[in-house]
Tab-separated table of C-alpha atoms and ligand atoms in Angstrom:
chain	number	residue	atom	x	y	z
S	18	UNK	CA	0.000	0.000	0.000
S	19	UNK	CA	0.441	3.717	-0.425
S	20	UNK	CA	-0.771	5.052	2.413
S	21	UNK	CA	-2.889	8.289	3.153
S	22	UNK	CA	-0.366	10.746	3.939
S	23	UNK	CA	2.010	9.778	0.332
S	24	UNK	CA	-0.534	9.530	-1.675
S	25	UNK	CA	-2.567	12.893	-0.560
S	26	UNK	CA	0.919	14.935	-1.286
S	27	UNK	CA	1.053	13.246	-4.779
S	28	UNK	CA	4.035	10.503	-4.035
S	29	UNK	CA	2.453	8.110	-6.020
S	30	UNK	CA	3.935	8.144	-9.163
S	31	UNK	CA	7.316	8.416	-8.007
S	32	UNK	CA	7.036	5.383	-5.316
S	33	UNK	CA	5.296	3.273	-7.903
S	34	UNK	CA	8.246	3.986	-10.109
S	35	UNK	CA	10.995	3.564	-7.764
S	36	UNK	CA	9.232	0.108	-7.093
S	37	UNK	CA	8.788	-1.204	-11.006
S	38	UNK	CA	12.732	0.158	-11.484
S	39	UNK	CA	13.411	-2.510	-8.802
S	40	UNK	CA	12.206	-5.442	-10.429
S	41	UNK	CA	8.447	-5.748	-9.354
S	42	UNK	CA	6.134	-6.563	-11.846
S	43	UNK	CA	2.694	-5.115	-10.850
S	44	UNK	CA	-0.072	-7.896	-10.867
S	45	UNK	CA	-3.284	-5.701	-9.005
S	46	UNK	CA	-3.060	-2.043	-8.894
S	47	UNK	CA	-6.316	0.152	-7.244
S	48	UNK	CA	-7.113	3.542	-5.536
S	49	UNK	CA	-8.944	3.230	-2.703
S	50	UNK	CA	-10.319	3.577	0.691
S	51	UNK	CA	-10.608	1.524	3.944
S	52	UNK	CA	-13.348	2.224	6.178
S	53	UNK	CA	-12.312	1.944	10.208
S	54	UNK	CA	-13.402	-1.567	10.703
S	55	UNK	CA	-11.733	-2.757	7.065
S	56	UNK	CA	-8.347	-1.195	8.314
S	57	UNK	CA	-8.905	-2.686	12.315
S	58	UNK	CA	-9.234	-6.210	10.140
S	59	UNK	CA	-5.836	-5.630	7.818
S	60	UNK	CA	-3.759	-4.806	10.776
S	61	UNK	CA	-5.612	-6.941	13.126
S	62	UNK	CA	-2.343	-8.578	13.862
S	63	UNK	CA	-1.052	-5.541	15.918
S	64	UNK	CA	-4.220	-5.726	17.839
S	65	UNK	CA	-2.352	-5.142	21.527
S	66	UNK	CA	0.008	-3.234	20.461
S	67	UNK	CA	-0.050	0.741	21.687
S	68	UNK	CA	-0.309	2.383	18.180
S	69	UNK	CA	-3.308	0.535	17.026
S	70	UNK	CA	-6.151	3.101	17.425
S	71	UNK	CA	-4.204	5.600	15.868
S	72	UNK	CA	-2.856	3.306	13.126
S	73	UNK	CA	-6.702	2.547	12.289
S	74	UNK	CA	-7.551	6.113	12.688
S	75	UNK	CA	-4.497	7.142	10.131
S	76	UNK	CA	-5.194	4.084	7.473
S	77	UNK	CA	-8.770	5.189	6.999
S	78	UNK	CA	-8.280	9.054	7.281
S	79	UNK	CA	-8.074	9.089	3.237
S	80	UNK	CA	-7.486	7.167	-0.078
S	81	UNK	CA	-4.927	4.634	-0.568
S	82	UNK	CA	-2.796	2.883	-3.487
S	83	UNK	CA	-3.213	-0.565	-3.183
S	84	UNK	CA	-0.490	-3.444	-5.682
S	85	UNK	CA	-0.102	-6.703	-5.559
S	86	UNK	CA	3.686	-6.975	-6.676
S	87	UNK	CA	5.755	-9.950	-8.441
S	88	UNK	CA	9.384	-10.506	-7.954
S	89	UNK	CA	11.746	-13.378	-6.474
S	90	UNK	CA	12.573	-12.797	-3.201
S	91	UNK	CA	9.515	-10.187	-3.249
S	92	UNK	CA	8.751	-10.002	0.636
S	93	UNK	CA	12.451	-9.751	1.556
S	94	UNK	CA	13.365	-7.524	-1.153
S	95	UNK	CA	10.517	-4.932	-0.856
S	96	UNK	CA	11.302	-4.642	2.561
S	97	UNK	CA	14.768	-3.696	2.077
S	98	UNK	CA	13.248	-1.147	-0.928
S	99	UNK	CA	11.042	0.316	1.781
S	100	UNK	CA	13.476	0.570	4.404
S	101	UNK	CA	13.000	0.572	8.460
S	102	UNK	CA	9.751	1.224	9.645
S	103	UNK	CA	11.071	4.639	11.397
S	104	UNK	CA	12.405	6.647	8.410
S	105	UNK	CA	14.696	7.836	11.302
S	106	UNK	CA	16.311	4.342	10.645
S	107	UNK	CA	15.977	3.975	7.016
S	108	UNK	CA	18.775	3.760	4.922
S	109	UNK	CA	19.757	6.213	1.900
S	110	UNK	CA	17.866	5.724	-0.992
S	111	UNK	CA	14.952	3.898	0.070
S	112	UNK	CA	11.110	4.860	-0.098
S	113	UNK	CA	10.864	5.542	3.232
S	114	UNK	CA	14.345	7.771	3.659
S	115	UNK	CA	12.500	9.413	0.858
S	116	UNK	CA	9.029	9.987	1.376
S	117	UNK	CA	8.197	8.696	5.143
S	118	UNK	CA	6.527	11.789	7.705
S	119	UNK	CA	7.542	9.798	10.870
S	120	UNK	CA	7.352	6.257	12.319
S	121	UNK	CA	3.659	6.230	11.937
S	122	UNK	CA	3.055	8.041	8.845
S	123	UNK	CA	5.844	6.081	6.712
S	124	UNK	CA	4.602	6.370	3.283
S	125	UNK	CA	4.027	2.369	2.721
S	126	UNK	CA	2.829	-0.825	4.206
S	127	UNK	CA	4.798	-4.237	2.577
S	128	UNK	CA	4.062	-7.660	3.635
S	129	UNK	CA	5.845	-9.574	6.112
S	130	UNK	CA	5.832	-12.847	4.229
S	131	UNK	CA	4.779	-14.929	1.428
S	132	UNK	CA	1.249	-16.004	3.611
S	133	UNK	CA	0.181	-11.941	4.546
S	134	UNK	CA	1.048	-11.219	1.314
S	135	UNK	CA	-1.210	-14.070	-0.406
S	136	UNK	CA	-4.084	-12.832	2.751
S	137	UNK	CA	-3.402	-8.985	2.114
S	138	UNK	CA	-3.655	-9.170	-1.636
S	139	UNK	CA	-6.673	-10.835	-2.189
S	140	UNK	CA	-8.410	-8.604	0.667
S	141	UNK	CA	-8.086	-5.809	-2.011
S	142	UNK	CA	-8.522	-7.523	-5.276
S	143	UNK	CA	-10.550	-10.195	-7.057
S	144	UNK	CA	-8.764	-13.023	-9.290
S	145	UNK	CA	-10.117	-10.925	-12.181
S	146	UNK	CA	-8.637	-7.715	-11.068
S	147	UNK	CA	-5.066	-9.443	-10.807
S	148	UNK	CA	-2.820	-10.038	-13.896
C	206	LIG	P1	6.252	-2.242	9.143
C	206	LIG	O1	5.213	-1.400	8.429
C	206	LIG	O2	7.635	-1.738	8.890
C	206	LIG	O3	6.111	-3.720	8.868
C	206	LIG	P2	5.054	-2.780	11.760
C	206	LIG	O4	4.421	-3.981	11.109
C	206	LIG	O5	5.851	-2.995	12.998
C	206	LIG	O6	6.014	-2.022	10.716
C	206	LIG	O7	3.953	-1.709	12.093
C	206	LIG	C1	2.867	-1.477	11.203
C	206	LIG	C2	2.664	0.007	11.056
C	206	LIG	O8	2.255	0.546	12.304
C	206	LIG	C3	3.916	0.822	10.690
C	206	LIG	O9	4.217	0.805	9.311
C	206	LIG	C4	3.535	2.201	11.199
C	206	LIG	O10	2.651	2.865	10.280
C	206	LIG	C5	2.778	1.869	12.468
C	206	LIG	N1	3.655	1.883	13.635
C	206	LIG	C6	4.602	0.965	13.972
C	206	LIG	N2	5.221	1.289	15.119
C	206	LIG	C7	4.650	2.438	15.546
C	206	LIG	C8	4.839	3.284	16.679
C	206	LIG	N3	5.738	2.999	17.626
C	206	LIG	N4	4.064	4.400	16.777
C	206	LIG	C9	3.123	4.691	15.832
C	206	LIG	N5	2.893	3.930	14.736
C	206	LIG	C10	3.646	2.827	14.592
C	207	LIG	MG1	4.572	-5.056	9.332
């Protein structure tokens, strides 16, 4: 995902680029929004941890990018694209160095394996809408 905060200032284009001039072929590809409860059910997983209000509040405060994205290595490899979760942390050159506000507002969501991403992707898109 793009999330609210990058894609309200316009990031979109150039995240979506740095990400296809690293190898990922885009299968799904939507704008959209999550409601409260839909983004309480995506991050479910962080359920006790502190941030989660606020991480529900933030996911559903506007529209998102959603991709499902192709590669080998994909998980482990997008995460190093992305960088740390606190762009305070992330290393030069990565999406997060580039575009993250702060630990909470960091510009994109990747999955943490090969199972989220196979859950995460096909909360967002039908088989139809991926190619
Ligand atoms: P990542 O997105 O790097 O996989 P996590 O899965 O740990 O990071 O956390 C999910 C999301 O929750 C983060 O991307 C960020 O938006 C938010 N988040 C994580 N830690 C904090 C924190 N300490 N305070 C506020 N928001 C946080
Ligand atoms: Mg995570």
């Amino acid at each position: 995902m793009i999330k609210p905060e990058a894609a309200a200032a316009g990031h979109a284009g150039k995240i979506l680029d740095m990400i296809t001039g690293n190898g990922f072929r885009v299968v799904a590809f939507k704008y959209t929004r999550l409601s409260a409860e839909e983004a309480g059910t995506f991050y479910a997983v962080h359920k006790e941890r502190p941030f989660y209000g606020e991480l529900v509040e933030y996911m559903a405060s506007g529209p998102i990018f959603a991709a499902i994205l192709e590669k080998a290595n994909a998980v482990e490899d997008f995460r190093k694209l992305i960088g740390a979760t606190d762009p305070a942390q992330a290393a030069e050159g990565t999406i997060r160095k580039r575009f993250a506000e702060s630990k909470a507002k960091n510009a994109v969501h990747g999955s943490d394996s090969d199972e989220n991403a196979a859950i995460e992707g096909a909360f967002f898109f039908t088989g139809r809408e991926q190619y």
